[in-house]
Short mmCIF file of C-alpha atoms in Angstrom, two decimals:
data_model
loop_
_atom_site.label_atom_id
_atom_site.label_comp_id
_atom_site.label_asym_id
_atom_site.label_seq_id
_atom_site.Cartn_x
_atom_site.Cartn_y
_atom_site.Cartn_z
CA MET A 682 0.00 0.00 0.00
CA SER A 683 1.24 3.49 -0.70
CA GLU A 684 2.16 5.88 2.06
CA PRO A 685 -0.79 7.65 3.68
CA ALA A 686 -1.49 11.12 2.37
CA SER A 687 -1.04 13.97 4.82
CA SER A 688 -4.35 14.76 6.44
CA SER A 689 -3.38 18.38 6.98
CA SER A 690 -2.44 19.09 3.40
CA LYS A 691 -4.48 16.64 1.36
CA THR A 692 -7.84 16.10 2.97
CA GLY A 693 -9.08 19.44 1.71
CA ALA A 694 -12.65 19.01 2.88
CA GLY A 695 -12.53 21.66 5.60
CA VAL A 696 -13.82 19.23 8.23
CA ASP A 697 -12.15 18.35 11.53
CA ALA A 698 -11.41 14.62 11.22
CA SER A 699 -11.65 14.28 15.01
CA GLN A 700 -15.35 15.19 14.76
CA PRO A 701 -16.64 12.82 12.06
CA LEU A 702 -19.99 13.54 10.48
CA PRO A 703 -22.74 10.92 10.84
CA PHE A 704 -23.06 8.43 8.01
CA LEU A 705 -25.37 9.63 5.26
CA LEU A 706 -26.57 6.12 4.40
CA THR A 707 -27.96 3.30 6.47
CA ALA A 708 -26.71 -0.19 5.67
CA PRO A 709 -29.68 -0.97 3.34
CA GLN A 710 -29.31 2.41 1.65
CA GLY A 711 -25.64 1.65 1.08
CA GLU A 712 -26.69 -1.56 -0.66
CA ALA A 713 -29.03 0.47 -2.85
CA ALA A 714 -26.19 2.85 -3.76
CA ARG A 715 -24.02 -0.07 -4.83
CA ALA A 716 -26.90 -1.57 -6.82
CA LEU A 717 -27.33 1.78 -8.59
CA LEU A 718 -23.66 1.91 -9.56
CA SER A 719 -23.64 -1.73 -10.69
CA TYR A 720 -26.70 -1.10 -12.84
CA VAL A 721 -25.04 1.86 -14.54
CA ALA A 722 -21.76 -0.04 -14.97
CA SER A 723 -23.67 -2.82 -16.75
CA GLN A 724 -24.98 -0.46 -19.43
CA PRO A 725 -23.09 -0.40 -22.76
CA LEU A 726 -21.93 3.19 -22.47
CA PRO A 727 -18.72 4.49 -24.08
CA GLY A 728 -17.07 6.25 -21.14
CA PRO A 729 -17.22 8.18 -17.84
CA ASP A 730 -19.18 11.15 -19.23
CA PRO A 731 -22.35 9.22 -20.12
CA GLN A 732 -21.84 6.87 -17.15
CA LEU A 733 -21.78 9.75 -14.68
CA LEU A 734 -24.84 11.27 -16.31
CA ALA A 735 -26.51 7.84 -16.21
CA VAL A 736 -26.00 7.67 -12.44
CA VAL A 737 -27.93 10.91 -11.97
CA VAL A 738 -30.64 10.02 -14.48
CA THR A 739 -31.08 6.52 -13.06
CA ILE A 740 -31.53 7.57 -9.44
CA ARG A 741 -33.99 10.27 -10.49
CA ALA A 742 -36.01 7.75 -12.53
CA ALA A 743 -35.55 4.74 -10.24
CA ARG A 744 -39.04 4.67 -8.78
CA GLY A 745 -41.36 4.74 -11.79
CA GLY A 746 -39.06 4.98 -14.77
CA THR A 747 -39.38 8.76 -15.17
CA GLY A 748 -37.69 11.57 -13.29
CA ASN A 749 -36.91 15.24 -13.77
CA LEU A 750 -33.60 16.80 -14.74
CA THR A 751 -32.75 20.42 -15.48
CA GLY A 752 -30.17 22.02 -17.67
CA ALA A 753 -28.54 23.28 -14.50
CA ASP A 754 -28.23 19.68 -13.28
CA LEU A 755 -26.49 18.74 -16.51
CA ALA A 756 -24.18 21.74 -16.36
CA ALA A 757 -23.29 20.96 -12.74
CA LEU A 758 -21.82 17.62 -13.84
CA ARG A 759 -19.21 19.47 -15.93
CA LEU A 760 -19.01 16.78 -18.56
CA HIS A 761 -16.46 17.05 -21.35
CA ASP A 762 -19.19 16.81 -24.00
CA PRO A 763 -22.73 16.96 -22.55
CA ARG A 764 -24.43 16.51 -25.92
CA GLU A 765 -22.42 13.41 -26.71
CA ALA A 766 -23.24 12.00 -23.25
CA VAL A 767 -26.96 12.62 -23.74
CA GLU A 768 -26.84 10.99 -27.18
CA ALA A 769 -25.16 7.92 -25.67
CA LEU A 770 -28.08 7.53 -23.24
CA ARG A 771 -30.57 8.07 -26.03
CA GLY A 772 -28.83 5.27 -27.86
CA LEU A 773 -29.99 2.95 -25.06
CA GLY A 774 -33.57 4.02 -25.62
CA TRP A 775 -33.56 6.48 -22.71
CA GLN A 776 -35.84 9.42 -23.48
CA ILE A 777 -34.32 12.85 -22.81
CA GLY A 778 -35.72 16.00 -24.41
CA ASP A 779 -33.57 18.75 -25.92
CA GLY A 780 -34.69 21.06 -23.11
CA ILE A 781 -31.93 19.45 -21.05
CA PHE A 782 -29.44 21.68 -22.86
CA ASP A 783 -31.13 24.88 -21.62
CA SER A 784 -28.87 26.10 -18.81
CA ASP A 785 -31.23 28.92 -17.80
CA PRO A 786 -31.92 28.41 -14.05
CA ALA A 787 -35.53 29.40 -14.66
CA ALA A 788 -36.04 26.73 -17.33
CA PRO A 789 -38.55 24.03 -16.37
CA PRO A 790 -37.32 20.52 -15.52
CA VAL A 791 -37.14 18.05 -18.38
CA PRO A 792 -38.75 14.61 -17.92
CA VAL A 793 -36.27 11.78 -18.48
CA THR A 794 -37.51 8.24 -18.97
CA VAL A 795 -35.61 4.97 -18.58
CA PRO A 796 -37.89 2.21 -19.98
CA ASP A 797 -36.08 -0.52 -18.06
CA LEU A 798 -37.01 1.21 -14.78
CA ALA A 799 -40.68 1.51 -15.68
CA ARG A 800 -41.28 -2.23 -15.43
CA GLU A 801 -43.54 -3.46 -12.65
CA ALA A 802 -42.12 -6.99 -12.77
CA GLY A 803 -38.42 -7.73 -12.67
CA HIS A 804 -37.49 -4.16 -11.78
CA PRO A 805 -33.67 -3.92 -11.63
CA LEU A 806 -33.71 -1.30 -8.85
CA PRO A 807 -36.70 -1.89 -6.55
CA LEU A 808 -36.10 1.12 -4.28
CA GLY A 809 -38.56 2.57 -1.83
CA LYS A 810 -39.30 6.29 -1.87
CA GLN A 811 -37.13 7.12 1.13
CA VAL A 812 -34.23 4.95 -0.04
CA ARG A 813 -34.30 6.58 -3.48
CA SER A 814 -34.30 10.03 -1.92
CA ARG A 815 -31.42 9.24 0.44
CA VAL A 816 -29.27 7.68 -2.27
CA SER A 817 -29.97 10.66 -4.53
CA GLY A 818 -28.83 13.02 -1.77
CA TRP A 819 -25.75 10.90 -1.11
CA THR A 820 -24.85 11.01 -4.80
CA THR A 821 -25.07 14.80 -4.84
CA ARG A 822 -23.00 15.16 -1.67
CA ALA A 823 -20.34 12.74 -2.88
CA LEU A 824 -19.96 14.45 -6.25
CA SER A 825 -19.70 17.87 -4.60
CA ALA A 826 -17.19 16.83 -1.91
CA LYS A 827 -14.38 19.37 -1.90
CA PRO A 828 -11.55 16.95 -2.80
CA VAL A 829 -13.31 15.78 -5.98
CA LYS A 830 -15.77 18.40 -7.18
CA LYS A 831 -13.29 19.93 -9.64
CA LEU A 832 -11.92 16.62 -10.90
CA PRO A 833 -12.84 15.13 -14.31
CA PRO A 834 -15.91 12.86 -14.63
CA ALA A 835 -13.84 9.67 -14.43
CA ALA A 836 -12.46 10.65 -11.02
CA ARG A 837 -15.85 11.72 -9.65
CA LEU A 838 -17.42 8.47 -10.83
CA ALA A 839 -14.54 6.60 -9.18
CA ALA A 840 -15.22 8.55 -5.99
CA LEU A 841 -18.82 7.31 -5.97
CA PHE A 842 -17.65 3.72 -6.30
CA ALA A 843 -15.00 4.16 -3.60
CA ALA A 844 -17.42 5.73 -1.13
CA ALA A 845 -20.14 3.15 -1.78
CA HIS A 846 -17.69 0.29 -1.20
CA SER A 847 -16.03 1.74 1.90
CA THR A 848 -16.68 0.20 5.31
CA ALA A 849 -17.33 2.03 8.55
CA THR A 850 -13.59 1.80 9.27
CA LEU A 851 -13.01 3.60 5.93
CA LEU A 852 -11.36 0.55 4.37
CA GLY A 853 -12.62 -0.82 1.10
CA GLN A 854 -11.92 -3.12 -1.82
CA ILE A 855 -11.90 -1.75 -5.34
CA ALA A 856 -15.20 -2.82 -6.90
CA ALA A 857 -14.99 -5.48 -9.59
CA ASP A 858 -17.42 -3.49 -11.74
CA LEU A 859 -15.57 -0.17 -11.44
CA PRO A 860 -15.43 1.07 -15.07
CA GLU A 861 -11.96 0.57 -16.55
CA ALA A 862 -11.67 4.24 -17.46
CA CYS A 863 -12.04 5.10 -13.77
CA ARG A 864 -9.17 2.96 -12.51
CA PRO A 865 -6.38 5.39 -13.42
CA ALA A 866 -8.42 8.16 -11.76
CA LEU A 867 -8.07 6.47 -8.35
CA ALA A 868 -4.59 8.00 -8.17
CA ASP A 869 -6.21 11.44 -8.49
CA LEU A 870 -8.48 10.63 -5.54
CA LEU A 871 -5.37 9.81 -3.52
CA SER A 872 -3.51 12.97 -4.50
CA LYS A 873 -6.53 15.16 -3.73
CA GLY A 874 -7.13 13.57 -0.36
CA PHE A 875 -10.40 11.77 -1.03
CA LEU A 876 -8.41 8.60 -0.32
CA THR A 877 -5.55 8.30 2.14
CA GLU A 878 -4.20 4.94 0.97
CA LEU A 879 -4.39 3.02 -2.29
CA SER A 880 -3.13 -0.35 -3.52
CA ASP A 881 -3.95 -2.49 -6.53
CA THR A 882 -7.02 -3.94 -4.82
CA THR A 883 -7.79 -1.88 -1.70
CA PHE A 884 -8.09 1.70 -0.53
CA GLN A 885 -8.83 3.79 2.53
CA LEU A 886 -11.30 6.65 2.50
CA ALA A 887 -10.18 9.94 4.07
CA PRO A 888 -11.78 10.65 7.47
CA ALA A 889 -13.09 14.00 6.21
CA VAL A 890 -15.32 12.18 3.72
CA GLY A 891 -15.91 9.10 5.87
CA HIS A 892 -19.57 10.03 6.29
CA LEU A 893 -20.04 9.00 2.64
CA ALA A 894 -19.08 5.36 3.37
CA GLY A 895 -21.79 2.96 2.21
CA MET A 896 -20.84 -0.29 3.94
CA ARG A 897 -21.32 0.37 7.61
CA PRO A 898 -22.73 -2.54 9.61
CA PRO A 899 -26.48 -2.60 10.25
CA THR A 900 -27.86 -1.37 13.53
CA ASP A 901 -29.87 -3.72 15.75
CA GLU A 902 -33.04 -2.03 14.51
CA GLU A 903 -32.07 -2.60 10.87
CA LYS A 904 -31.34 -6.26 11.55
CA VAL A 905 -34.90 -6.79 12.73
CA LEU A 906 -36.40 -5.43 9.52
CA ARG A 907 -37.37 -8.10 7.01
CA ARG A 908 -36.57 -7.10 3.43
CA PRO A 909 -36.68 -9.06 0.16
CA ALA A 910 -33.23 -10.28 -0.80
CA ARG A 911 -31.72 -9.10 -4.08
CA ALA A 912 -28.97 -10.71 -6.08
CA GLY A 913 -25.65 -9.03 -5.31
CA ALA A 914 -27.06 -7.32 -2.21
CA GLY A 915 -26.77 -8.46 1.38
CA HIS A 916 -29.68 -8.94 3.78
CA TRP A 917 -30.20 -9.52 7.49
CA PHE A 918 -32.37 -12.09 9.14
CA VAL A 919 -33.27 -12.52 12.79
CA PHE A 920 -34.18 -16.12 13.60
CA ARG A 921 -37.13 -16.73 15.91
CA THR A 922 -38.12 -20.31 16.68
CA GLU A 923 -41.82 -19.47 16.97
CA ALA A 924 -41.90 -17.72 13.57
CA TRP A 925 -40.05 -20.63 11.92
CA GLU A 926 -42.45 -23.20 13.35
CA GLN A 927 -45.42 -21.12 12.23
CA TRP A 928 -43.95 -20.91 8.73
CA LYS A 929 -43.63 -24.68 8.56
CA ASP A 930 -47.14 -25.17 9.92
CA VAL A 931 -48.67 -23.35 6.95
CA ALA A 932 -46.37 -24.98 4.36
CA THR A 933 -47.75 -27.69 2.11
CA PRO A 934 -47.05 -31.28 3.24
CA ALA A 935 -44.61 -31.78 0.35
CA LEU A 936 -42.72 -28.57 1.15
CA ARG A 937 -42.58 -29.44 4.84
CA ARG A 938 -41.13 -32.88 4.05
CA HIS A 939 -38.49 -31.21 1.92
CA VAL A 940 -37.66 -28.68 4.64
CA GLU A 941 -37.29 -31.42 7.22
CA SER A 942 -35.06 -33.46 4.92
CA VAL A 943 -32.68 -30.51 4.90
CA GLU A 944 -33.07 -29.84 8.63
CA HIS A 945 -32.32 -33.47 9.55
CA CYS A 946 -29.52 -34.02 7.04
CA ALA A 947 -26.53 -35.20 9.07
CA LEU A 948 -24.15 -34.70 6.15
CA CYS A 949 -25.04 -31.03 5.63
CA SER A 950 -25.13 -30.08 9.32
CA GLN A 951 -26.72 -26.74 8.43
CA SER A 952 -27.82 -24.59 11.34
CA VAL A 953 -31.54 -24.18 11.75
CA GLU A 954 -31.03 -20.42 11.52
CA ARG A 955 -29.41 -20.75 8.09
CA ILE A 956 -32.12 -23.12 6.85
CA ALA A 957 -34.92 -20.88 8.07
CA GLU A 958 -33.32 -17.86 6.42
CA ALA A 959 -33.04 -19.64 3.08
CA PHE A 960 -36.70 -20.68 3.08
CA MET A 961 -38.33 -17.67 4.74
CA LEU A 962 -36.66 -14.83 2.85
CA PRO A 963 -38.34 -14.43 -0.53
CA ALA A 964 -36.19 -14.48 -3.64
CA GLY A 965 -35.62 -11.10 -5.24
CA ASN A 966 -34.84 -9.86 -8.71
CA LYS A 967 -31.69 -11.31 -10.22
CA PHE A 968 -29.56 -8.54 -11.67
CA PHE A 969 -26.08 -9.38 -12.86
CA PRO A 970 -23.75 -6.55 -13.88
CA ARG A 971 -21.69 -6.71 -17.03
CA ASN A 972 -18.45 -7.65 -15.27
CA VAL A 973 -20.12 -10.80 -13.87
CA LYS A 974 -21.26 -11.82 -17.35
CA VAL A 975 -17.79 -11.18 -18.75
CA ALA A 976 -16.23 -13.30 -15.98
CA TYR A 977 -18.74 -16.05 -16.73
CA GLY A 978 -17.88 -15.95 -20.44
CA GLN A 979 -14.20 -16.45 -19.65
CA TRP A 980 -14.90 -19.20 -17.12
CA LYS A 981 -17.30 -21.21 -19.31
CA ASP A 982 -14.73 -21.49 -22.10
CA GLU A 983 -12.50 -23.34 -19.62
CA HIS A 984 -15.35 -25.61 -18.45
CA PRO A 985 -17.01 -27.07 -21.55
CA ASP A 986 -18.41 -30.02 -19.55
CA ARG A 987 -20.00 -27.84 -16.87
CA GLY A 988 -23.55 -28.95 -17.74
CA PRO A 989 -23.06 -32.72 -17.45
CA GLN A 990 -20.78 -32.27 -14.44
CA ALA A 991 -23.36 -30.17 -12.57
CA ALA A 992 -26.24 -32.52 -13.40
CA GLY A 993 -24.23 -35.60 -12.41
CA PHE A 994 -23.24 -33.96 -9.14
CA THR A 995 -26.89 -33.33 -8.20
CA VAL A 996 -27.66 -37.03 -8.78
CA SER A 997 -24.86 -38.25 -6.50
CA PHE A 998 -25.58 -35.53 -3.93
CA ARG A 999 -29.25 -36.47 -3.70
CA ALA A 1000 -28.36 -40.16 -3.32
CA GLU A 1001 -26.30 -39.29 -0.24
CA HIS A 1002 -28.28 -36.44 1.28
CA GLY A 1003 -31.89 -37.07 0.27
CA HIS A 1004 -32.23 -33.54 -1.14
CA GLY A 1005 -30.57 -31.38 -3.76
CA PRO A 1006 -27.48 -29.23 -3.19
CA SER A 1007 -27.53 -25.53 -2.58
CA PHE A 1008 -25.77 -23.32 -5.12
CA LYS A 1009 -22.80 -23.08 -2.78
CA GLN A 1010 -22.68 -26.82 -2.14
CA LEU A 1011 -22.71 -27.50 -5.88
CA GLY A 1012 -19.93 -24.99 -6.53
CA ASN A 1013 -17.79 -26.35 -3.70
CA GLY A 1014 -18.43 -29.95 -4.70
CA LEU A 1015 -17.24 -29.31 -8.25
CA GLY A 1016 -14.30 -27.17 -7.21
CA TRP A 1017 -15.71 -24.08 -8.88
CA THR A 1018 -13.93 -21.42 -6.83
CA LEU A 1019 -15.85 -18.45 -8.15
CA PRO A 1020 -17.04 -15.19 -6.57
CA ARG A 1021 -20.60 -15.58 -5.36
CA PRO A 1022 -22.20 -13.37 -8.07
CA VAL A 1023 -20.40 -15.29 -10.83
CA LEU A 1024 -21.42 -18.64 -9.35
CA GLY A 1025 -24.99 -17.37 -9.16
CA PHE A 1026 -24.91 -16.50 -12.85
CA VAL A 1027 -23.39 -19.91 -13.69
CA LEU A 1028 -26.36 -21.58 -12.01
CA VAL A 1029 -28.81 -19.30 -13.80
CA ARG A 1030 -27.31 -20.29 -17.14
CA LEU A 1031 -27.32 -24.00 -16.26
CA VAL A 1032 -31.01 -23.78 -15.42
CA THR A 1033 -31.81 -21.68 -18.49
CA ASN A 1034 -30.03 -24.16 -20.73
CA GLU A 1035 -31.90 -27.03 -19.01
CA TRP A 1036 -28.87 -28.86 -17.66
CA LEU A 1037 -30.40 -28.28 -14.22
CA THR A 1038 -33.89 -27.61 -12.99
CA LYS A 1039 -35.34 -26.64 -9.63
CA THR A 1040 -38.69 -26.13 -7.97
CA GLY A 1041 -39.36 -22.42 -8.35
CA GLU A 1042 -37.21 -20.54 -5.87
CA VAL A 1043 -37.33 -23.29 -3.24
CA PRO A 1044 -33.77 -23.90 -1.97
CA TRP A 1045 -32.04 -27.30 -2.08
CA THR A 1046 -34.13 -28.54 -5.04
CA LEU A 1047 -31.50 -28.63 -7.81
CA ARG A 1048 -31.69 -31.74 -10.02
CA PRO A 1049 -30.96 -32.75 -13.65
CA GLY A 1050 -32.90 -30.83 -16.28
CA THR A 1051 -34.19 -31.91 -19.68
CA ALA A 1052 -30.86 -31.54 -21.47
CA ALA A 1053 -29.15 -33.72 -18.86
CA GLN A 1054 -31.89 -36.36 -19.02
CA GLN A 1055 -31.43 -36.53 -22.78
CA GLN A 1056 -27.82 -37.45 -22.06
CA GLY A 1057 -28.89 -40.16 -19.62
CA ILE A 1058 -28.17 -38.12 -16.49
CA ALA A 1059 -31.30 -38.40 -14.36
CA LEU A 1060 -32.55 -39.22 -10.90
CA PRO A 1061 -33.44 -42.90 -10.48
CA ALA A 1062 -37.18 -42.20 -10.53
CA ALA A 1063 -36.91 -40.16 -13.71
CA ARG A 1064 -34.28 -42.24 -15.52
CA ARG A 1065 -35.38 -43.38 -18.94
CA GLN A 1066 -33.85 -44.21 -22.27
CA THR A 1067 -33.93 -41.32 -24.71
CA ALA A 1068 -32.20 -40.60 -27.95
CA VAL A 1069 -29.13 -38.47 -27.44
CA ALA A 1070 -29.89 -34.99 -28.69
CA PRO A 1071 -27.53 -32.00 -28.89
CA ALA A 1072 -27.73 -29.91 -25.74
CA ARG A 1073 -27.75 -26.13 -25.80
CA LEU A 1074 -24.68 -24.32 -24.58
#
């Protein structure tokens, strides 16, 4: 790690580090901020200018697909070429009127529409009203922080990623989906005092901007709140025996038998808390950023037999355990040492391509799919002779 920057000469935020400001985001709001940045990073945009504009447009339109933006908002971003950035967003089908180029402070706001965010089902950013408002305010504060407000768009976008991925102790890991054009700009954040330390994979946020950190631990009150889980976002679950027993009491007989097969599996030795969490928390929308899909593309080329291997593993696992493997158990069993989001996408593709199937979103139900059965890989009860047909990859 590089030497720490001098707090007296490089912090530059005009705030006494001994009197830290309160965090702007709660733990769930920090998750929402990271989801926002991942969503923008997944869009096929040509560089930091349109990406930074996309952050502002997306958070404004996150709730219903349409938000308001003014020419003054656009000017405040100090993009190298605002018109080119707007055209890049229009190229995605985002609807932005020409009024956005009117920098007159008295000009009315311009509606901006992101069709992907107008969906009622499968919404990529299911944010509540308060969460959207808080993340929007955090974005504005982060972009206007004294150490970065005069830096180019790439550095300010990098600052958003760094703040969102910083812990309460101000330490963070460089996000895997940080746009490539932003990586060189991390050095500018260090020299300007937004960061105090920087290595190839980690960084430390300056105390003066520590209130922007998005990964503080949840409070006890936040832990009690039940929220739908989202792919790529953490969640908290408080186990209560009475609630778990009530959940099982209203489950169908078949589902209860399945739950108890997992609970009583001596080979898995899963804690009842972990099992209850997996069944009781509803599945959320699965959103995978571009970097996860790229990593999957590289990995799959090295694992051409992944479909038959996964299907065969579920057969042997069920013979020993009496139930299917979890995603993690399948990955570990096959030696697929992948980051959790990439492993999740691997399983999605295996199910989509019918090498595996499962019962809805019920955990521990993985088993061979149609493509595997056509290759003779099936559970004993479903095993049958079929003509070998080409399987989809």
